[in-house]
Coordinates of C-alpha atoms in Angstrom, one line a residue:
M7 CA 4.0 4.4 23.3
L8 CA 5.8 7.2 25.0
H9 CA 7.3 8.2 21.6
Y10 CA 3.7 8.6 20.3
I11 CA 2.5 10.5 23.3
W12 CA 5.5 12.9 23.3
R13 CA 5.2 13.5 19.5
H14 CA 1.5 14.4 19.6
R15 CA 1.6 16.2 23.0
L16 CA -0.9 13.9 24.6
L17 CA 0.3 15.0 28.0
T18 CA -1.3 16.9 30.9
Q19 CA 0.5 19.2 33.3
M20 CA -0.1 16.6 36.1
E21 CA 1.7 13.9 34.1
C22 CA 4.6 15.8 32.7
K23 CA 7.1 16.1 35.5
T24 CA 10.8 15.3 36.1
A25 CA 11.8 12.4 38.4
N26 CA 12.2 15.0 41.1
G27 CA 8.7 16.3 40.7
E28 CA 9.5 19.5 38.8
A29 CA 6.9 20.6 36.2
I30 CA 7.9 20.5 32.6
E31 CA 6.7 23.2 30.1
I32 CA 7.0 22.0 26.5
F33 CA 7.8 24.6 23.8
T34 CA 8.7 22.3 20.9
T35 CA 8.7 18.5 20.8
G36 CA 11.4 18.4 18.2
D37 CA 12.1 16.2 15.2
S38 CA 11.9 12.4 15.5
D39 CA 14.7 10.2 14.1
A40 CA 14.0 7.3 11.7
G41 CA 14.1 4.7 14.4
G42 CA 11.8 6.6 16.7
H43 CA 14.2 6.5 19.7
S44 CA 15.1 10.2 20.0
F45 CA 13.9 13.7 19.2
S46 CA 16.3 16.5 18.2
N47 CA 15.8 20.2 18.5
V48 CA 13.6 19.8 21.6
C49 CA 12.9 23.0 23.7
I50 CA 11.4 22.7 27.2
K51 CA 11.5 24.6 30.5
V52 CA 12.2 22.7 33.7
G53 CA 12.1 24.6 37.0
G54 CA 12.3 27.9 35.3
Q55 CA 15.4 26.9 33.2
E56 CA 15.0 26.7 29.4
L57 CA 16.6 23.5 28.0
N58 CA 17.4 22.8 24.4
G59 CA 18.8 19.6 22.8
T60 CA 18.1 16.0 22.1
L61 CA 15.6 13.9 24.0
L62 CA 15.8 10.1 24.2
V63 CA 12.6 8.0 24.6
E64 CA 12.5 5.1 27.1
P65 CA 16.3 4.9 27.6
D66 CA 18.1 1.8 28.7
A67 CA 21.7 1.1 29.5
S68 CA 22.6 1.1 25.8
T69 CA 21.0 4.4 25.0
L70 CA 22.1 6.5 27.9
P71 CA 25.2 8.4 26.7
N72 CA 28.2 9.4 28.7
G73 CA 29.0 13.0 29.0
E74 CA 26.5 14.3 26.4
E75 CA 24.0 16.9 27.5
V76 CA 20.9 15.1 26.5
L77 CA 17.5 14.6 28.1
C78 CA 15.7 11.3 28.4
I79 CA 12.0 10.5 28.8
A80 CA 10.9 7.3 30.5
S81 CA 7.9 5.8 32.3
S82 CA 7.9 6.2 36.1
G83 CA 8.8 2.5 36.4
N84 CA 12.0 2.8 34.5
E85 CA 15.1 2.2 36.6
Y86 CA 16.8 5.2 35.1
A87 CA 13.9 7.5 36.1
S88 CA 15.4 8.0 39.5
G89 CA 19.0 8.8 40.3
H90 CA 19.8 10.2 36.9
P91 CA 19.6 14.0 36.6
R92 CA 18.9 14.2 32.9
V93 CA 15.8 11.8 33.0
L94 CA 12.4 13.4 32.6
C95 CA 9.8 11.1 34.3
I96 CA 6.3 10.7 32.8
N97 CA 3.9 9.4 35.5
N98 CA 2.7 6.4 33.6
D99 CA -0.7 5.4 35.0
K100 CA -1.8 1.9 34.1
H101 CA -4.8 3.1 32.2
W102 CA -2.5 4.5 29.6
E103 CA -1.3 1.0 28.7
E104 CA -4.9 -0.2 28.7
E105 CA -6.0 2.5 26.2
F106 CA -3.1 1.8 23.8
M107 CA -3.4 -2.0 24.1
A108 CA -7.2 -1.8 23.3
V109 CA -6.5 0.2 20.1
N110 CA -3.6 -2.1 19.0
K111 CA -5.5 -5.3 19.7
G112 CA -8.2 -4.4 17.3
Q113 CA -11.0 -3.9 19.8
F114 CA -12.0 -0.8 17.9
P115 CA -12.7 1.5 20.8
C116 CA -12.5 4.3 18.2
T117 CA -15.9 3.5 16.7
D118 CA -17.5 6.5 18.4
T119 CA -14.7 8.7 17.4
I120 CA -15.2 7.7 13.7
L121 CA -18.9 8.6 13.9
S122 CA -18.3 11.9 15.7
T123 CA -15.5 13.1 13.3
D124 CA -16.9 15.9 11.2
A125 CA -17.5 15.2 7.5
L126 CA -14.7 17.6 6.3
H127 CA -12.0 15.7 8.2
T128 CA -13.4 12.3 7.4
T129 CA -13.6 13.1 3.7
G130 CA -10.0 14.5 3.7
Y131 CA -8.7 11.4 5.4
L132 CA -10.4 9.0 3.1
S133 CA -9.0 10.9 0.1
R134 CA -5.5 10.5 1.6
L135 CA -6.1 6.7 2.1
L136 CA -7.4 6.4 -1.4
I137 CA -4.2 7.9 -2.9
E138 CA -2.1 5.6 -0.6
R139 CA -3.9 2.6 -2.0
I140 CA -3.5 3.7 -5.6
E141 CA 0.2 4.5 -5.0
N142 CA 0.7 1.0 -3.4
K143 CA -0.9 -0.6 -6.5
A144 CA 1.2 1.6 -8.8
G145 CA 4.3 0.4 -7.0
R146 CA 3.4 -3.2 -7.8
I147 CA 2.8 -2.3 -11.4
A148 CA 6.3 -0.8 -11.6
A149 CA 7.7 -4.2 -10.5
I150 CA 5.6 -5.9 -13.3
H151 CA 6.8 -3.3 -15.7
L152 CA 10.4 -4.3 -15.0
L153 CA 9.6 -8.0 -15.5
G154 CA 8.1 -7.1 -18.9
D155 CA 11.4 -5.4 -20.1
K156 CA 9.8 -2.0 -19.5
R157 CA 7.1 -2.5 -22.1
W158 CA 3.9 -0.8 -21.0
E159 CA 1.5 -2.7 -23.2
E160 CA 2.9 -6.0 -21.9
T161 CA 2.6 -4.7 -18.4
L162 CA -1.1 -3.9 -19.0
F163 CA -1.8 -7.3 -20.4
R164 CA -0.1 -9.1 -17.5
L165 CA -2.1 -7.1 -15.0
L166 CA -5.2 -7.8 -16.9
V167 CA -4.4 -11.6 -16.8
R168 CA -3.9 -11.6 -13.1
N169 CA -7.1 -9.8 -12.4
F170 CA -9.1 -12.2 -14.6
G171 CA -8.6 -14.5 -11.7
F172 CA -11.0 -12.5 -9.5
G173 CA -9.2 -13.3 -6.3
I174 CA -9.4 -17.1 -6.0
Q175 CA -7.8 -17.8 -9.4
S176 CA -5.4 -14.8 -9.4
D177 CA -2.3 -16.7 -8.4
A178 CA -2.9 -19.4 -11.0
F179 CA -3.4 -16.8 -13.7
E180 CA -0.3 -14.9 -12.6
K181 CA 1.8 -18.1 -12.9
W182 CA 0.5 -18.6 -16.4
A183 CA 1.2 -15.0 -17.3
E184 CA 4.8 -15.5 -16.2
V185 CA 5.5 -18.1 -18.9
L186 CA 3.6 -16.3 -21.7
N187 CA 6.0 -15.2 -24.4
L188 CA 4.1 -12.2 -25.7
T189 CA 7.0 -10.9 -27.8
A190 CA 7.1 -14.1 -29.8
L191 CA 3.3 -14.3 -29.9
N192 CA 3.0 -10.7 -31.3
K193 CA 4.3 -12.2 -34.6
H194 CA 1.2 -14.4 -34.8
R195 CA -1.3 -11.9 -33.3
D196 CA -3.4 -11.8 -36.5
N197 CA -4.2 -15.5 -36.3
L198 CA -6.7 -16.2 -33.5
L199 CA -6.2 -20.0 -33.7
Q200 CA -2.5 -19.7 -33.1
V201 CA -3.0 -17.2 -30.2
E202 CA -5.5 -19.6 -28.6
A203 CA -3.1 -22.5 -29.2
V204 CA -0.3 -20.7 -27.3
F205 CA -2.6 -19.5 -24.5
F206 CA -4.2 -22.9 -23.8
G207 CA -0.9 -24.7 -24.5
Q208 CA 1.2 -22.7 -22.0
A209 CA -1.7 -23.0 -19.5
G210 CA -1.2 -26.8 -19.7
L211 CA -4.8 -27.2 -20.8
L212 CA -4.1 -29.0 -24.0
E213 CA -2.7 -32.0 -22.1
P214 CA -5.2 -34.9 -22.1
D215 CA -4.8 -35.3 -18.4
S216 CA -6.1 -31.8 -17.8
I217 CA -9.5 -32.7 -19.3
P218 CA -12.0 -34.5 -17.0
E219 CA -12.3 -38.2 -18.0
Y220 CA -16.0 -37.8 -18.8
Y221 CA -15.1 -35.0 -21.4
R222 CA -11.8 -36.4 -22.7
A223 CA -13.0 -38.7 -25.4
E224 CA -15.3 -36.1 -26.9
A225 CA -12.5 -33.5 -26.8
E226 CA -10.1 -35.7 -28.6
R227 CA -12.6 -36.2 -31.4
T228 CA -13.1 -32.4 -31.8
P229 CA -11.3 -30.9 -34.8
Y230 CA -10.8 -27.6 -32.9
Y231 CA -9.0 -29.2 -30.0
N232 CA -6.7 -31.2 -32.3
E233 CA -5.9 -28.1 -34.4
L234 CA -4.9 -26.3 -31.2
K235 CA -2.6 -29.2 -30.3
R236 CA -0.9 -29.2 -33.7
E237 CA -0.4 -25.4 -33.7
Y238 CA 1.0 -25.4 -30.2
K239 CA 3.4 -28.2 -30.9
F240 CA 4.8 -26.2 -33.9
L241 CA 4.9 -22.8 -32.0
A242 CA 6.4 -24.3 -28.8
A243 CA 9.2 -25.8 -30.8
K244 CA 9.7 -22.6 -32.8
F245 CA 9.9 -20.3 -29.8
G246 CA 11.0 -22.7 -27.1
L247 CA 7.8 -22.3 -25.1
S248 CA 7.3 -23.8 -21.7
Q249 CA 4.0 -24.4 -19.9
V250 CA 2.7 -24.4 -16.4
D251 CA 1.5 -27.6 -14.7
H252 CA -2.2 -28.0 -15.4
N253 CA -2.7 -28.9 -11.8
V254 CA -2.3 -25.2 -10.9
W255 CA -5.9 -24.7 -12.0
K256 CA -7.2 -27.3 -9.5
S257 CA -6.8 -24.7 -6.7
C258 CA -9.5 -22.8 -8.4
G259 CA -12.3 -25.1 -7.2
N260 CA -15.1 -25.8 -9.6
S261 CA -14.5 -22.7 -11.7
T262 CA -12.6 -23.6 -14.9
P263 CA -10.4 -21.0 -16.6
H264 CA -11.1 -22.0 -20.2
T265 CA -13.6 -19.2 -21.2
R266 CA -11.5 -16.6 -19.4
I267 CA -8.4 -17.7 -21.3
A268 CA -10.4 -17.7 -24.5
R269 CA -11.6 -14.2 -23.9
L270 CA -8.0 -13.0 -23.1
A271 CA -6.9 -14.6 -26.4
K272 CA -9.6 -12.7 -28.2
M273 CA -8.6 -9.4 -26.5
F274 CA -5.0 -10.0 -27.5
H275 CA -5.9 -10.9 -31.0
N276 CA -8.1 -7.8 -31.4
G277 CA -5.5 -5.5 -30.0
T278 CA -8.1 -3.2 -28.5
I279 CA -7.0 -3.2 -24.9
T280 CA -4.1 -0.7 -25.1
L281 CA -3.0 2.2 -23.0
S282 CA -3.9 4.7 -25.7
A283 CA -7.4 3.2 -26.0
I284 CA -7.9 3.4 -22.3
A285 CA -6.5 6.9 -22.1
E286 CA -9.1 8.0 -24.7
C287 CA -12.0 6.7 -22.6
D288 CA -13.8 9.5 -20.8
T289 CA -16.6 7.6 -19.1
I290 CA -17.2 4.3 -17.3
D291 CA -19.4 3.2 -20.3
D292 CA -16.5 3.9 -22.6
L293 CA -14.4 1.5 -20.5
K294 CA -17.1 -1.1 -20.4
R295 CA -17.4 -1.2 -24.2
L296 CA -13.7 -1.5 -24.5
L297 CA -13.5 -4.5 -22.0
Q298 CA -16.6 -6.3 -23.1
T299 CA -15.1 -8.6 -25.6
P300 CA -17.7 -11.3 -26.7
L301 CA -16.8 -14.9 -27.1
T302 CA -17.3 -16.4 -30.5
G303 CA -16.8 -19.8 -32.2
Y304 CA -16.2 -22.8 -30.0
W305 CA -16.2 -20.9 -26.8
S306 CA -19.5 -19.1 -27.4
N307 CA -21.4 -22.0 -25.9
R308 CA -18.9 -24.2 -24.0
G309 CA -17.0 -23.9 -20.8
H310 CA -14.6 -26.8 -21.3
F311 CA -12.8 -28.9 -24.0
G312 CA -15.3 -31.6 -24.9
G313 CA -18.0 -30.0 -22.7
T314 CA -21.6 -30.0 -23.6
T315 CA -23.0 -27.1 -25.5
M316 CA -24.9 -24.5 -23.6
V317 CA -28.2 -23.0 -24.9
G318 CA -28.7 -19.2 -24.7
K319 CA -26.7 -16.1 -25.2
P320 CA -22.9 -16.2 -25.3
E321 CA -21.3 -15.6 -22.0
T322 CA -20.4 -12.0 -21.3
I323 CA -18.5 -10.3 -18.5
S324 CA -20.9 -9.4 -15.7
T325 CA -21.3 -5.8 -14.6
K326 CA -19.8 -6.6 -11.2
H327 CA -16.7 -8.1 -12.8
L328 CA -16.3 -5.2 -15.3
H329 CA -16.3 -2.8 -12.3
L330 CA -13.6 -4.9 -10.6
F331 CA -11.5 -4.8 -13.8
I332 CA -11.8 -1.0 -13.8
I333 CA -11.0 -0.7 -10.1
N334 CA -8.1 -3.2 -10.0
T335 CA -6.6 -3.0 -13.5
I336 CA -7.6 0.1 -15.4
V337 CA -7.4 2.7 -12.6
P338 CA -3.9 1.7 -11.1
M339 CA -2.5 1.1 -14.6
L340 CA -3.7 4.5 -15.9
Y341 CA -2.4 6.2 -12.7
S342 CA 1.0 4.5 -12.9
Y343 CA 1.3 5.3 -16.6
G344 CA 0.4 8.9 -15.9
K345 CA 3.1 9.2 -13.3
H346 CA 5.6 7.7 -15.7
R347 CA 4.7 10.3 -18.3
Q348 CA 4.3 13.0 -15.7
D349 CA 0.8 13.5 -17.0
N350 CA -1.4 14.7 -14.1
A351 CA -4.4 14.6 -16.4
L352 CA -4.2 10.8 -16.7
C353 CA -3.7 10.4 -12.9
S354 CA -6.7 12.6 -12.3
K355 CA -8.8 10.6 -14.8
A356 CA -7.9 7.4 -13.0
E357 CA -9.1 8.8 -9.7
D358 CA -12.3 10.2 -11.3
F359 CA -13.2 6.7 -12.6
L360 CA -13.3 5.5 -8.9
Y361 CA -15.7 8.4 -8.0
A362 CA -18.0 7.4 -10.9
L363 CA -18.2 3.7 -9.9
P364 CA -20.5 2.3 -7.2
G365 CA -18.8 1.1 -4.0
E366 CA -17.7 -2.5 -3.7
D367 CA -19.7 -5.0 -1.8
N368 CA -17.6 -7.4 0.3
G369 CA -17.2 -8.4 3.9
I370 CA -14.9 -5.6 4.9
I371 CA -17.1 -2.9 3.4
R372 CA -20.2 -4.4 5.1
A373 CA -18.3 -4.3 8.4
W374 CA -17.5 -0.6 7.9
A375 CA -21.2 0.0 7.1
K376 CA -22.2 -1.5 10.5
V377 CA -20.2 1.2 12.3
G378 CA -21.7 3.9 10.3
M379 CA -19.2 4.5 7.4
N380 CA -21.3 5.1 4.4
V381 CA -19.9 4.1 1.0
K382 CA -21.1 6.3 -1.8
C383 CA -18.6 5.2 -4.5
A384 CA -15.6 3.0 -5.3
A385 CA -13.3 5.7 -4.1
D386 CA -14.8 5.3 -0.6
S387 CA -14.7 1.6 -0.6
Q388 CA -11.0 1.6 -1.8
A389 CA -10.1 4.0 1.0
L390 CA -11.8 1.9 3.6
L391 CA -10.1 -1.3 2.3
Q392 CA -6.8 0.6 2.7
L393 CA -7.7 1.6 6.2
K394 CA -8.6 -2.0 7.2
K395 CA -5.8 -3.8 5.5
E396 CA -2.9 -1.4 6.1
Y397 CA -3.8 0.1 9.5
C398 CA -6.4 -2.0 11.4
N399 CA -5.0 -5.4 10.4
K400 CA -1.4 -4.4 11.0
G401 CA -2.0 -2.7 14.4
R402 CA -1.1 0.7 13.0
C403 CA -3.8 2.4 15.0
L404 CA -1.4 5.1 16.3
D405 CA -0.8 6.2 12.6
C406 CA -4.5 6.4 11.9
M407 CA -6.4 9.7 12.2
F408 CA -9.3 8.1 14.0
G409 CA -6.9 6.3 16.4
Y410 CA -5.2 9.6 17.1
R411 CA -8.4 11.4 17.7
Y412 CA -9.6 8.6 20.0
L413 CA -6.5 8.7 22.1
K414 CA -6.5 12.4 22.3
S415 CA -10.0 12.4 23.5
V416 CA -9.4 9.9 26.3
R417 CA -6.2 11.7 27.4
G418 CA -8.4 14.8 28.1

């Protein structure tokens, strides 16, 4: 706490005194070390004498040096505040603690500060948070890139697979993606049946036990299902393929992964979802056309092996899910790829897509709306998600612009 107060000069003349009651005039607060325990290059005046050097924050027996000319800052209750000539005493009223604890316990006393902050500073801060969020996602993509032997197209597909889970199924889809041998499968990319056989086989969904009992008999009479089993048996032996336990999909509730896997197989077969194709898209509509791969054949009117046929138009990806794909897959992937190529135009295009999309609608965003934070686009909602998840939830209020402004206002 004292570290933060000193760094940001949240002190009044009444509060900044030595243990002997001498007033302290601060010229420079210095540079903080990595651990946050000291400041170097501090310049202050005490009792008319200018002092330069290092300042220790909240010293204890292990931090007080012997013989070194350093200064220390501590609360008035610290045992070293009296009797040690180099200790500067901050009169630590109890309400200081209350203010800081209120912020760190998520009581959101900064709500009024958020609403009173001018639009210029709010917009600038949200822009910074947006870049933080994109950079965080880009870092995770870099890790996936390494797992994919530094092949960008494979990285793109693996990211696409995970985000096909839409949250509740994401972990299951990621486990499946980890066993997919895309290098081997590329040799059979022009054969949709073989692609589907590998995709469903490695997902464990060709196992009879993975099919509900009321569908199983019908599935085993279906030529398509049996052709997939034969192809997978051949390709699994050829490439030494392994599969995930089909029970991994049970964590997905009532939602089955079959049509999503079929759509991913179609995307892989078509070869249309590539980084070059994405980079050529200039508008959100361009991206939607690229991602909207229609289901055909067996999966155009079924949701499960052996399932009953459905009447109506073939299932398509909803507008909401398309937007989520763009936000969570296309934008961070394009940004990461742009950084890799040192292509600022690609990074800027990725950001521009977020400003062109409507804001997300979820519990976190609705909570921000209640305190007056208006969301005009996906760039705003992504920034607010970053603020909530990386600052509010983690108690990093003292690193937040709104938290800082609140504490500065209550300090006078």
